[in-house]
Amino acid sequence: VCRSNKSPWVCLTCSSVHCGRYVNGHAKKHYEDAQIPMTNHKKTEKQEKVQHTVCMDCSSYSTYCYRCDDFVVNDTKMGLVQKVREHLQNLENSAFTSDRHRKRKLLENSSLNSKLLKVNGSTTALCATGLRNLGNTCFMNAILQSLSNIQQFCCYFKELPAVELRNGKTAGRRTYHTRSQGDNNVSLVEEFRKTLCALWQGSQTAFSPESLFYVVWKIMPNFRGYQQQDAHEFMRYLLDHLHLELQGGFNGVSRSVILQENSNLSASNKCCINGASTVVTAIFGGILQNEVNCLICGTESRKFDPFLDLSLDIPSQFRNKRTKNQESGPMCTLRDCLRSFTDLEELDETELYMCHKCKKKQKSTKKFWIQKLPKVLCLHLKRFHWTAYLRNKVDTYVEFPLRGLDMKCYLLEPENSGPESCLYDLVAVVVHHGSGVGSGHYTAYAAHEGRWFHFNDSTVTLTDEETVGKAKAYILFYVERQAKPGAEKL
C-alpha cells in the first residue's frame, strides 16, 4: 500500500504483504478490515477460520496473532507455519541472483543516501545501525544500543577473539532457531561481541540480533516468550551473565589472561561481585557502605555492598504527573533522587534491625555512603511500583544534567578524591513510553563522537541535546570524566 521496504509482514491467510505497526501499520489495518463483515451477524466457527488474524515478520520469521495481540510460538498439526518460514528463507537465499542483487544494490544506495547529513557544511555518513524488533524486544534493543556507546566497555568485547560455534554444512549460513530447541554450546559473550561489531559499521540500516536473543532464551529463562520485559531487569541479568561467563574463561583463554591484556581495567578495579574481577565489574562496579544504627542502644553496624547500578526512588512529593514546562510545584531533579537514596532514614516496622547488642529486633536508622565510584555510573529511576493489585508507573519528569554530574557529596571520603574524579558526563538514556511495565515501548538516546542519536529499534535518527534533556529517563548511563594530564590535585 505504502511501498515501504521496512518491516514487511505477510498475512498467513491470504499471503498479502503489508508494513508493520512501527512503519504505517498497514498489516494491522488489513486485520481490522477483515473484521468488518463480521460485525452485523453472529460469528460461526466456519467464519472465524477465514479471519486474517495471524501474520509473520518476513525479517525475523516470528509469528503474531492480532486477535491475541501477542506473538505466538505454537504451530499447526501439519507444521504449516514452519513451512511458510522455510519458504521465506529460501526466497531470501535465492536473492543472490543477478536481478535481485541489482535491486538490492539500488536499495542499499538509496538507504545510504538517506543516511547522509550535513555537519558544518560538509556531508558525512550517518553510520549508526538500528536493531530489528523480534517481537516486543525493544527492551533488549534499548539496552544493547546504550551499552554499545560506552566506549571502554564496547571496545573490550569487540577486541576479543572470535569463536566459531558452528561448523560443517551450517557454517556461515543464517539459520532459524525455534528457541525451544538447539545446541547447548552457546556463548553469551560471543553473541554479544558479534552484535556490538555489527553496530556502527555503517554497512546496513538495521541488524537482526536473533542469534543473541536465542542465547538469551537459552540461559535466561525469565526472558522466554514474546511479552514485553523490563529493560532494567534485562540489563542486570545480561551484565551478571557476561560477568560469570568471563570468569569461566573464553575460547580456551582464561579470564585472567584476557583481563591482563587491559591492565588499566584489572589494576584499578577492586570491586569484585561473585568472584574474580571482570570487565563488567571494572567498568560498572562500585562499592556502597551501609550504616545501620540501633535507636535503643546506639550500636552501629557497617557493611560494604558491591553494586553495578543504583536504583533510586522518585521522592513521593514529586509523584504527581508533571511535564517540564509546567510551573506548578517544584521540579524533581536527579539530585533529589540521589539525596533521597543517601539521606539518613528511619526504618519502618517491617524492616526492624536485629541488634547484636540488644539481642532482638529494634528500631534503627539507615544511611548509604558511596565508598568507591565506578567508571560508568548507571542510575535506575524506580518508575514502576506495586499498589494493592497493580504495578503502576511514576510518570514524573526528572531533570538530569548532560554534563558535570558531581558525585563528591555522596562519597564516604571525598577528601581523598581528585578535583575531577567525581564528575560524570551523560552517555546514554533509556526511556520507557507507555503506562505499564508489561506494555509500552523502549527507546534509547546515546552520544557517539559528540553527536546524540535516538535509537528506536531499526530506526536511528540524529537528535539534539535539548530533546535528550526533555526525555523522561528510566535508566541513565554516566561516564567518569577523565582528569586532564598534568592537573594538580587540589
Tab-separated table of N, CA, C and O in Angstrom, residues 5-6 104-117 123-129 201-206:
chain	number	residue	atom	x	y	z
A	5	ASN	N	9.800	-0.544	2.267
A	5	ASN	CA	10.569	-1.786	2.322
A	5	ASN	C	11.022	-2.112	3.742
A	5	ASN	O	11.844	-2.982	3.971
A	6	LYS	N	10.466	-1.381	4.709
A	6	LYS	CA	10.811	-1.612	6.117
A	6	LYS	C	9.762	-2.497	6.781
A	6	LYS	O	8.574	-2.337	6.549
A	104	ARG	N	18.882	-5.047	-4.869
A	104	ARG	CA	19.361	-4.842	-3.500
A	104	ARG	C	20.392	-3.721	-3.446
A	104	ARG	O	20.395	-2.907	-2.527
A	105	LYS	N	21.267	-3.688	-4.477
A	105	LYS	CA	22.261	-2.616	-4.524
A	105	LYS	C	21.605	-1.245	-4.621
A	105	LYS	O	22.025	-0.284	-3.986
A	106	LEU	N	20.527	-1.161	-5.432
A	106	LEU	CA	19.801	0.098	-5.559
A	106	LEU	C	19.198	0.513	-4.230
A	106	LEU	O	19.229	1.681	-3.850
A	107	LEU	N	18.630	-0.476	-3.497
A	107	LEU	CA	18.044	-0.175	-2.186
A	107	LEU	C	19.104	0.288	-1.206
A	107	LEU	O	18.899	1.216	-0.427
A	108	GLU	N	20.268	-0.392	-1.225
A	108	GLU	CA	21.354	-0.019	-0.304
A	108	GLU	C	21.839	1.393	-0.587
A	108	GLU	O	22.102	2.173	0.326
A	109	ASN	N	21.961	1.709	-1.884
A	109	ASN	CA	22.418	3.053	-2.242
A	109	ASN	C	21.422	4.126	-1.819
A	109	ASN	O	21.794	5.178	-1.318
A	110	SER	N	20.122	3.821	-1.990
A	110	SER	CA	19.100	4.804	-1.600
A	110	SER	C	19.059	4.971	-0.100
A	110	SER	O	18.893	6.071	0.408
A	111	SER	N	19.233	3.852	0.639
A	111	SER	CA	19.211	3.959	2.106
A	111	SER	C	20.454	4.675	2.604
A	111	SER	O	20.417	5.416	3.578
A	112	LEU	N	21.592	4.464	1.890
A	112	LEU	CA	22.816	5.148	2.292
A	112	LEU	C	22.688	6.642	2.063
A	112	LEU	O	23.097	7.449	2.896
A	113	ASN	N	22.069	7.022	0.931
A	113	ASN	CA	21.867	8.444	0.650
A	113	ASN	C	20.966	9.094	1.693
A	113	ASN	O	21.149	10.248	2.072
A	114	SER	N	19.967	8.337	2.171
A	114	SER	CA	19.059	8.884	3.174
A	114	SER	C	19.746	9.026	4.519
A	114	SER	O	19.248	9.701	5.408
A	115	LYS	N	20.921	8.341	4.685
A	115	LYS	CA	21.634	8.410	5.956
A	115	LYS	C	22.768	9.429	5.917
A	115	LYS	O	23.645	9.420	6.761
A	116	LEU	N	22.751	10.294	4.896
A	116	LEU	CA	23.742	11.350	4.843
A	116	LEU	C	23.196	12.602	5.506
A	116	LEU	O	22.026	12.922	5.388
A	117	LEU	N	24.036	13.285	6.238
A	117	LEU	CA	23.603	14.520	6.879
A	117	LEU	C	24.717	15.544	6.790
A	117	LEU	O	25.874	15.214	6.567
A	123	THR	N	29.138	17.077	3.984
A	123	THR	CA	28.261	15.912	4.057
A	123	THR	C	29.007	14.737	4.678
A	123	THR	O	30.131	14.435	4.288
A	124	THR	N	28.395	14.091	5.653
A	124	THR	CA	29.009	12.933	6.317
A	124	THR	C	27.980	11.820	6.442
A	124	THR	O	26.780	12.077	6.407
A	125	ALA	N	28.439	10.596	6.567
A	125	ALA	CA	27.533	9.440	6.635
A	125	ALA	C	27.061	9.203	8.057
A	125	ALA	O	27.842	9.290	9.001
A	126	LEU	N	25.769	8.916	8.189
A	126	LEU	CA	25.200	8.516	9.476
A	126	LEU	C	25.389	7.006	9.576
A	126	LEU	O	24.616	6.232	9.040
A	127	CYS	N	26.470	6.583	10.239
A	127	CYS	CA	26.863	5.176	10.201
A	127	CYS	C	26.190	4.346	11.289
A	127	CYS	O	26.538	3.182	11.489
A	128	ALA	N	25.231	4.907	11.996
A	128	ALA	CA	24.554	4.172	13.060
A	128	ALA	C	23.694	3.061	12.482
A	128	ALA	O	23.079	3.223	11.432
A	129	THR	N	23.656	1.925	13.171
A	129	THR	CA	22.868	0.779	12.738
A	129	THR	C	21.786	0.487	13.775
A	129	THR	O	22.077	0.399	14.966
A	201	GLN	N	29.042	0.076	12.078
A	201	GLN	CA	29.917	-0.183	10.941
A	201	GLN	C	29.388	0.460	9.664
A	201	GLN	O	30.113	0.590	8.683
A	202	GLY	N	28.088	0.861	9.672
A	202	GLY	CA	27.549	1.643	8.577
A	202	GLY	C	27.217	0.876	7.312
A	202	GLY	O	26.848	1.469	6.310
A	203	SER	N	27.341	-0.465	7.349
A	203	SER	CA	27.107	-1.231	6.124
A	203	SER	C	25.646	-1.630	5.948
A	203	SER	O	25.265	-2.126	4.904
A	204	GLN	N	24.829	-1.444	6.972
A	204	GLN	CA	23.421	-1.805	6.864
A	204	GLN	C	22.576	-0.867	7.727
A	204	GLN	O	23.076	-0.257	8.657
A	205	THR	N	21.286	-0.782	7.380
A	205	THR	CA	20.413	0.121	8.126
A	205	THR	C	19.956	-0.490	9.434
A	205	THR	O	19.732	0.203	10.411
A	206	ALA	N	19.802	-1.830	9.464
A	206	ALA	CA	19.353	-2.493	10.685
A	206	ALA	C	19.942	-3.896	10.762
A	206	ALA	O	20.121	-4.568	9.749
